[in-house]
Amino acid sequence: MTDLTAPANIAVNIDILSDNFHRSKNISVSMLRLDKIHPVLSGNKIFKLFFFLEEAKHSTHKKIITFGGAYSNHLAATAFACKISEIKCIGIIRGEKPEKLSHTLEYCIQNGMQTEFIKRSDYKKVNDYSFTENLKKKYGDHTLIPEGGFSEKGVMGAAMIGNYYGQEQYSHVCCPIGTATTFAGLIQINKNNKVIGFSVLKNLIDIGERLQYLNISPTSQYEVNHEYHFGGYAKENEELFSFMNSFYEENKISLDFVYTAKMMFGVYDLVKNNYFPPGSNILCIHTGGLQGNKSLASEKLKF
Ligand SMILES: *Cc1c(COP(=O)(O)O)cnc(C)c1O
């Protein structure tokens, strides 16, 4: 069986997307199918978690604590990764415990995550020294993963995504941006191509500070696109769903509505607006996250 906690052993394919319009512009768009690794422990998460899992596996405490909201792909992936690695997992959840848990949190609990719900006002302080000291007192020694893996270790893991495609083949590499950890890893590993990150947040105004905090020395050209967040994090509309459905019809590839659908909508729109020069060979990273679609009403998507 493939060891899901060792990304180096995982085979990943690249699909060329079929689109006559792109072809007529002499542009090729491909997709790195990190979503196919596993339904939940997939996409960028398996990479961002890698070095944290290694640390916890080789520790005596064998315990991970991390953070997230009720729909967090990061929490779901961490819960599953800890389960198969036999690591105890504690999730600090943003917001008071609701009457009905989200699909994501149900999944986390089913996979052995112990949860602690904290008020939104307190959640803002989770990175403070006093908060992390309290975690140590309460739960003992552990490996702490910042929300979304936003850290140098997370970047190192994300940079391993670069081993899954031939850099020289692509003029542009695209990914969605949440915390920007994945984007940071990609701009550190790509050289001759340009990395475009599509922000899914409405106000991603501190990308410079983020990259500085992550201690990045970019080796590629890069650009952050702010035009396709659809109103902000996890916001959606019929235009987005309709794009996801037709994308699925054409390519038989499911996108998630929070991240990858917005990136692909953006890429297609940029092709239409002649952003990419003819001859461009674009690689889009499917960062997974498909479990998030389960929070949508079932009639929205045809897949
Ligand atoms: C978490 C997630 C992202 C965001 O990645 P960052 O490294 O936080 O920018 C992108 N796509 C999917 C599908 C995700 O689940």
CSV table of C-alpha atoms and ligand atoms in Angstrom, one decimal:
chain,number,residue,atom,x,y,z
A,1,MET,CA,0.0,0.0,0.0
A,2,THR,CA,1.2,3.5,-0.7
A,3,ASP,CA,2.4,5.3,2.4
A,4,LEU,CA,0.3,8.4,2.4
A,5,THR,CA,2.5,10.1,4.9
A,6,ALA,CA,5.5,9.8,2.6
A,7,PRO,CA,4.7,12.0,-0.4
A,8,ALA,CA,7.9,11.0,-2.3
A,9,ASN,CA,6.4,7.5,-2.9
A,10,ILE,CA,3.2,8.8,-4.4
A,11,ALA,CA,2.5,8.7,-8.1
A,12,VAL,CA,0.7,11.7,-9.4
A,13,ASN,CA,-0.5,12.3,-13.0
A,14,ILE,CA,-0.8,15.4,-15.0
A,15,ASP,CA,-3.9,15.9,-17.2
A,16,ILE,CA,-4.0,18.1,-20.3
A,17,LEU,CA,-7.3,19.9,-20.2
A,18,SER,CA,-9.3,19.8,-23.4
A,19,ASP,CA,-10.5,23.2,-24.5
A,20,ASN,CA,-10.8,24.2,-28.2
A,21,PHE,CA,-10.7,27.9,-27.3
A,22,HIS,CA,-7.4,27.5,-25.6
A,23,ARG,CA,-6.1,25.5,-28.5
A,24,SER,CA,-7.2,28.2,-30.9
A,25,LYS,CA,-5.0,30.7,-28.9
A,26,ASN,CA,-2.1,28.2,-28.9
A,27,ILE,CA,-2.2,27.9,-25.1
A,28,SER,CA,-2.1,24.6,-23.3
A,29,VAL,CA,-3.5,24.2,-19.8
A,30,SER,CA,-2.7,21.1,-17.7
A,31,MET,CA,-3.5,20.1,-14.2
A,32,LEU,CA,-1.3,18.3,-11.6
A,33,ARG,CA,-3.8,16.0,-10.0
A,34,LEU,CA,-2.7,16.1,-6.3
A,35,ASP,CA,-6.4,15.6,-5.5
A,36,LYS,CA,-6.2,12.0,-6.6
A,37,ILE,CA,-3.8,11.1,-3.8
A,38,HIS,CA,-6.6,10.5,-1.3
A,39,PRO,CA,-10.1,12.0,-0.8
A,40,VAL,CA,-9.0,14.0,2.3
A,41,LEU,CA,-5.3,13.7,2.9
A,42,SER,CA,-4.5,15.0,-0.5
A,43,GLY,CA,-3.7,18.1,-2.5
A,44,ASN,CA,-1.3,20.5,-0.8
A,45,LYS,CA,-2.2,19.3,2.7
A,46,ILE,CA,-0.3,16.1,2.6
A,47,PHE,CA,2.8,18.0,1.6
A,48,LYS,CA,2.4,20.8,4.1
A,49,LEU,CA,2.0,18.3,6.9
A,50,PHE,CA,4.9,16.1,6.0
A,51,PHE,CA,7.6,17.5,8.2
A,52,PHE,CA,5.3,18.0,11.2
A,53,LEU,CA,4.2,14.3,10.9
A,54,GLU,CA,7.9,13.3,10.7
A,55,GLU,CA,8.6,15.2,13.8
A,56,ALA,CA,5.7,13.8,15.7
A,57,LYS,CA,6.3,10.3,14.6
A,58,HIS,CA,9.9,10.4,15.8
A,59,SER,CA,9.0,12.1,19.1
A,60,THR,CA,8.2,10.4,22.4
A,61,HIS,CA,5.0,12.4,22.8
A,62,LYS,CA,3.5,11.4,19.5
A,63,LYS,CA,1.0,14.2,19.7
A,64,ILE,CA,-0.1,16.9,17.3
A,65,ILE,CA,-2.1,20.0,18.1
A,66,THR,CA,-3.5,22.2,15.4
A,67,PHE,CA,-6.1,24.8,14.6
A,68,GLY,CA,-8.9,25.6,12.2
A,69,GLY,CA,-12.5,26.5,11.4
A,70,ALA,CA,-15.5,24.3,11.1
A,71,TYR,CA,-14.9,23.7,7.3
A,72,SER,CA,-11.1,23.4,7.4
A,73,ASN,CA,-9.5,21.0,4.9
A,74,HIS,CA,-6.4,21.3,7.0
A,75,LEU,CA,-8.1,19.9,10.1
A,76,ALA,CA,-9.7,17.0,8.2
A,77,ALA,CA,-6.3,16.1,6.5
A,78,THR,CA,-4.5,16.4,9.9
A,79,ALA,CA,-7.0,14.1,11.6
A,80,PHE,CA,-6.7,11.4,9.0
A,81,ALA,CA,-2.9,11.7,8.8
A,82,CYS,CA,-2.6,11.4,12.5
A,83,LYS,CA,-4.9,8.4,12.5
A,84,ILE,CA,-2.8,6.4,10.0
A,85,SER,CA,0.4,7.5,11.7
A,86,GLU,CA,-0.8,6.5,15.1
A,87,ILE,CA,-0.4,10.0,16.5
A,88,LYS,CA,-2.7,11.6,19.0
A,89,CYS,CA,-4.4,14.6,17.5
A,90,ILE,CA,-6.0,17.6,19.1
A,91,GLY,CA,-7.9,20.2,17.1
A,92,ILE,CA,-8.5,23.7,18.5
A,93,ILE,CA,-11.7,24.8,16.7
A,94,ARG,CA,-12.6,28.4,16.0
A,95,GLY,CA,-16.0,29.3,17.5
A,96,GLU,CA,-18.3,27.8,20.1
A,97,LYS,CA,-19.5,24.3,19.6
A,98,PRO,CA,-22.6,24.4,17.4
A,99,GLU,CA,-25.7,22.2,17.8
A,100,LYS,CA,-24.9,20.4,14.6
A,101,LEU,CA,-21.4,19.8,13.7
A,102,SER,CA,-20.2,20.4,10.1
A,103,HIS,CA,-19.4,17.5,7.9
A,104,THR,CA,-15.7,18.3,8.2
A,105,LEU,CA,-15.7,18.3,12.0
A,106,GLU,CA,-17.7,15.0,12.1
A,107,TYR,CA,-15.1,13.6,9.9
A,108,CYS,CA,-12.3,14.8,12.2
A,109,ILE,CA,-13.9,13.3,15.2
A,110,GLN,CA,-14.6,10.0,13.5
A,111,ASN,CA,-10.9,9.9,12.7
A,112,GLY,CA,-10.0,10.3,16.3
A,113,MET,CA,-9.4,14.0,16.6
A,114,GLN,CA,-10.0,15.3,20.1
A,115,THR,CA,-11.6,18.8,19.7
A,116,GLU,CA,-11.6,21.9,21.8
A,117,PHE,CA,-13.9,24.7,20.7
A,118,ILE,CA,-12.9,28.2,21.6
A,119,LYS,CA,-14.6,31.6,21.3
A,120,ARG,CA,-13.7,33.6,18.2
A,121,SER,CA,-12.3,36.4,20.3
A,122,ASP,CA,-9.9,33.9,22.0
A,123,TYR,CA,-9.1,32.2,18.7
A,124,LYS,CA,-7.4,35.5,17.6
A,125,LYS,CA,-4.8,34.8,20.3
A,126,VAL,CA,-3.9,31.3,19.4
A,127,ASN,CA,-0.4,32.4,18.2
A,128,ASP,CA,0.4,34.3,21.4
A,129,TYR,CA,3.0,33.0,23.7
A,130,SER,CA,0.6,32.7,26.6
A,131,PHE,CA,-1.8,30.6,24.6
A,132,THR,CA,0.8,28.1,23.4
A,133,GLU,CA,2.2,27.9,27.0
A,134,ASN,CA,-1.3,27.0,28.2
A,135,LEU,CA,-1.5,24.3,25.6
A,136,LYS,CA,1.7,22.8,26.9
A,137,LYS,CA,0.3,22.8,30.5
A,138,LYS,CA,-3.0,21.4,29.4
A,139,TYR,CA,-1.9,18.7,26.9
A,140,GLY,CA,1.8,18.1,27.6
A,141,ASP,CA,4.6,18.0,25.1
A,142,HIS,CA,3.4,18.1,21.5
A,143,THR,CA,4.1,19.1,17.9
A,144,LEU,CA,2.2,22.3,17.2
A,145,ILE,CA,1.0,23.0,13.6
A,146,PRO,CA,0.0,26.6,12.9
A,147,GLU,CA,-3.3,27.1,11.2
A,148,GLY,CA,-3.0,25.9,7.6
A,149,GLY,CA,0.6,24.8,8.2
A,150,PHE,CA,1.7,28.4,7.8
A,151,SER,CA,5.4,28.0,8.8
A,152,GLU,CA,8.8,27.3,7.3
A,153,LYS,CA,8.2,23.6,7.8
A,154,GLY,CA,5.0,23.9,5.9
A,155,VAL,CA,6.8,25.7,3.1
A,156,MET,CA,9.5,23.0,2.9
A,157,GLY,CA,6.8,20.4,2.6
A,158,ALA,CA,4.9,22.3,-0.1
A,159,ALA,CA,8.1,22.8,-2.1
A,160,MET,CA,8.2,19.0,-2.6
A,161,ILE,CA,5.2,19.5,-5.0
A,162,GLY,CA,7.9,20.8,-7.4
A,163,ASN,CA,9.2,17.2,-7.7
A,164,TYR,CA,6.0,16.1,-9.5
A,165,TYR,CA,6.4,18.0,-12.8
A,166,GLY,CA,9.1,18.9,-15.2
A,167,GLN,CA,9.7,22.6,-14.6
A,168,GLU,CA,11.2,23.2,-18.0
A,169,GLN,CA,8.0,22.2,-19.7
A,170,TYR,CA,5.8,25.0,-18.2
A,171,SER,CA,5.8,28.7,-18.7
A,172,HIS,CA,3.4,29.3,-15.8
A,173,VAL,CA,2.5,27.4,-12.6
A,174,CYS,CA,-0.8,28.3,-10.9
A,175,CYS,CA,-2.1,27.6,-7.4
A,176,PRO,CA,-4.8,29.0,-5.1
A,177,ILE,CA,-3.7,31.1,-2.1
A,178,GLY,CA,-5.1,30.7,1.4
A,179,THR,CA,-2.3,31.2,3.9
A,180,ALA,CA,0.2,31.4,1.0
A,181,THR,CA,2.3,28.5,2.4
A,182,THR,CA,1.9,26.5,-0.8
A,183,PHE,CA,2.6,29.5,-3.0
A,184,ALA,CA,5.7,30.3,-0.9
A,185,GLY,CA,6.9,26.7,-1.4
A,186,LEU,CA,6.3,26.9,-5.2
A,187,ILE,CA,8.1,30.2,-5.7
A,188,GLN,CA,11.1,28.7,-3.9
A,189,ILE,CA,11.3,25.7,-6.1
A,190,ASN,CA,10.4,27.0,-9.5
A,191,LYS,CA,13.1,28.7,-11.5
A,192,ASN,CA,12.4,29.6,-15.1
A,193,ASN,CA,8.6,29.8,-15.0
A,194,LYS,CA,6.3,32.3,-13.4
A,195,VAL,CA,4.1,31.3,-10.5
A,196,ILE,CA,0.7,32.8,-10.2
A,197,GLY,CA,-1.2,32.6,-7.0
A,198,PHE,CA,-5.0,33.2,-7.0
A,199,SER,CA,-6.1,34.7,-3.7
A,200,VAL,CA,-9.3,33.2,-2.3
A,201,LEU,CA,-9.4,35.9,0.4
A,202,LYS,CA,-10.9,39.3,-0.2
A,203,ASN,CA,-8.2,41.2,1.5
A,204,LEU,CA,-4.9,39.5,1.1
A,205,ILE,CA,-3.0,42.7,1.6
A,206,ASP,CA,0.0,41.3,3.4
A,207,ILE,CA,1.6,38.9,1.0
A,208,GLY,CA,4.9,40.6,1.4
A,209,GLU,CA,4.9,40.2,5.1
A,210,ARG,CA,3.8,36.6,4.8
A,211,LEU,CA,6.6,35.7,2.5
A,212,GLN,CA,9.0,37.5,4.8
A,213,TYR,CA,7.7,35.7,7.8
A,214,LEU,CA,8.1,32.4,6.0
A,215,ASN,CA,11.7,33.4,5.2
A,216,ILE,CA,11.3,33.0,1.4
A,217,SER,CA,14.0,33.8,-1.2
A,218,PRO,CA,12.0,33.5,-4.4
A,219,THR,CA,13.8,31.8,-7.3
A,220,SER,CA,10.9,32.3,-9.8
A,221,GLN,CA,9.0,35.2,-11.0
A,222,TYR,CA,5.7,35.4,-9.2
A,223,GLU,CA,2.5,37.3,-9.1
A,224,VAL,CA,-0.6,37.3,-6.8
A,225,ASN,CA,-4.0,37.7,-8.5
A,226,HIS,CA,-6.7,39.3,-6.5
A,227,GLU,CA,-9.5,39.3,-9.0
A,228,TYR,CA,-11.2,35.9,-8.5
A,229,HIS,CA,-12.1,35.6,-4.8
A,230,PHE,CA,-15.9,35.8,-5.6
A,231,GLY,CA,-16.5,38.1,-2.6
A,232,GLY,CA,-14.2,36.4,-0.1
A,233,TYR,CA,-13.3,33.2,1.6
A,234,ALA,CA,-15.8,30.4,0.9
A,235,LYS,CA,-18.2,32.9,-0.9
A,236,GLU,CA,-19.8,31.5,-4.0
A,237,ASN,CA,-22.4,32.2,-6.6
A,238,GLU,CA,-24.2,30.5,-9.5
A,239,GLU,CA,-21.6,31.6,-12.0
A,240,LEU,CA,-18.9,29.7,-10.0
A,241,PHE,CA,-21.1,26.6,-9.7
A,242,SER,CA,-21.9,26.7,-13.4
A,243,PHE,CA,-18.2,27.0,-14.2
A,244,MET,CA,-17.5,24.0,-12.0
A,245,ASN,CA,-20.2,21.9,-13.6
A,246,SER,CA,-19.1,22.7,-17.2
A,247,PHE,CA,-15.4,22.1,-16.2
A,248,TYR,CA,-16.5,18.7,-14.8
A,249,GLU,CA,-18.4,17.9,-18.0
A,250,GLU,CA,-15.4,18.7,-20.2
A,251,ASN,CA,-12.6,17.2,-18.2
A,252,LYS,CA,-14.2,14.8,-15.7
A,253,ILE,CA,-12.3,16.6,-12.9
A,254,SER,CA,-14.0,17.8,-9.8
A,255,LEU,CA,-13.0,21.2,-8.4
A,256,ASP,CA,-13.7,22.4,-4.8
A,257,PHE,CA,-15.6,25.7,-4.6
A,258,VAL,CA,-13.3,27.4,-2.0
A,259,TYR,CA,-10.0,27.1,-3.8
A,260,THR,CA,-9.5,25.3,-7.0
A,261,ALA,CA,-12.6,26.4,-8.8
A,262,LYS,CA,-11.7,30.0,-8.2
A,263,MET,CA,-8.2,29.4,-9.5
A,264,MET,CA,-9.5,27.7,-12.6
A,265,PHE,CA,-12.1,30.3,-13.3
A,266,GLY,CA,-9.3,32.9,-13.0
A,267,VAL,CA,-7.0,31.0,-15.4
A,268,TYR,CA,-9.8,30.6,-18.0
A,269,ASP,CA,-10.7,34.2,-17.7
A,270,LEU,CA,-7.1,35.3,-18.1
A,271,VAL,CA,-6.8,33.2,-21.2
A,272,LYS,CA,-9.9,34.8,-22.6
A,273,ASN,CA,-8.4,38.3,-21.8
A,274,ASN,CA,-5.1,37.4,-23.5
A,275,TYR,CA,-3.1,37.6,-20.4
A,276,PHE,CA,-1.0,34.6,-21.4
A,277,PRO,CA,1.2,35.0,-24.5
A,278,PRO,CA,0.6,32.5,-27.3
A,279,GLY,CA,2.7,29.4,-26.8
A,280,SER,CA,2.2,29.4,-23.0
A,281,ASN,CA,2.1,26.1,-21.3
A,282,ILE,CA,0.3,26.5,-18.0
A,283,LEU,CA,0.3,24.0,-15.2
A,284,CYS,CA,-2.5,24.4,-12.6
A,285,ILE,CA,-2.0,22.6,-9.3
A,286,HIS,CA,-5.1,20.8,-8.1
A,287,THR,CA,-4.7,21.3,-4.4
A,288,GLY,CA,-7.5,18.9,-3.4
A,289,GLY,CA,-9.9,20.1,-0.8
A,290,LEU,CA,-12.9,18.2,-2.3
A,291,GLN,CA,-14.3,17.2,1.0
A,292,GLY,CA,-15.3,20.9,1.4
A,293,ASN,CA,-18.0,20.5,-1.3
A,294,LYS,CA,-20.0,18.4,1.1
A,295,SER,CA,-21.1,21.5,2.9
A,296,LEU,CA,-23.0,22.6,-0.2
A,297,ALA,CA,-26.6,21.8,-1.0
A,298,SER,CA,-26.5,18.7,-3.2
A,299,GLU,CA,-28.3,20.2,-6.2
A,300,LYS,CA,-25.5,22.8,-6.8
A,301,LEU,CA,-23.0,20.5,-8.3
A,302,LYS,CA,-23.4,17.7,-10.9
A,303,PHE,CA,-20.6,15.7,-9.5
B,1,LIG,C1,-5.8,24.7,2.2
B,1,LIG,C2,-6.0,24.8,0.8
B,1,LIG,C3,-5.4,25.7,0.0
B,1,LIG,C4,-4.6,26.9,0.6
B,1,LIG,O1,-3.3,26.6,0.7
B,1,LIG,P1,-2.3,27.6,1.4
B,1,LIG,O2,-1.0,26.9,1.5
B,1,LIG,O3,-2.9,27.9,2.8
B,1,LIG,O4,-2.3,28.9,0.7
B,1,LIG,C5,-5.5,25.7,-1.4
B,1,LIG,N1,-6.3,24.8,-1.9
B,1,LIG,C6,-7.0,23.8,-1.2
B,1,LIG,C7,-7.8,22.9,-1.9
B,1,LIG,C8,-6.8,23.8,0.2
B,1,LIG,O5,-7.5,22.9,0.9
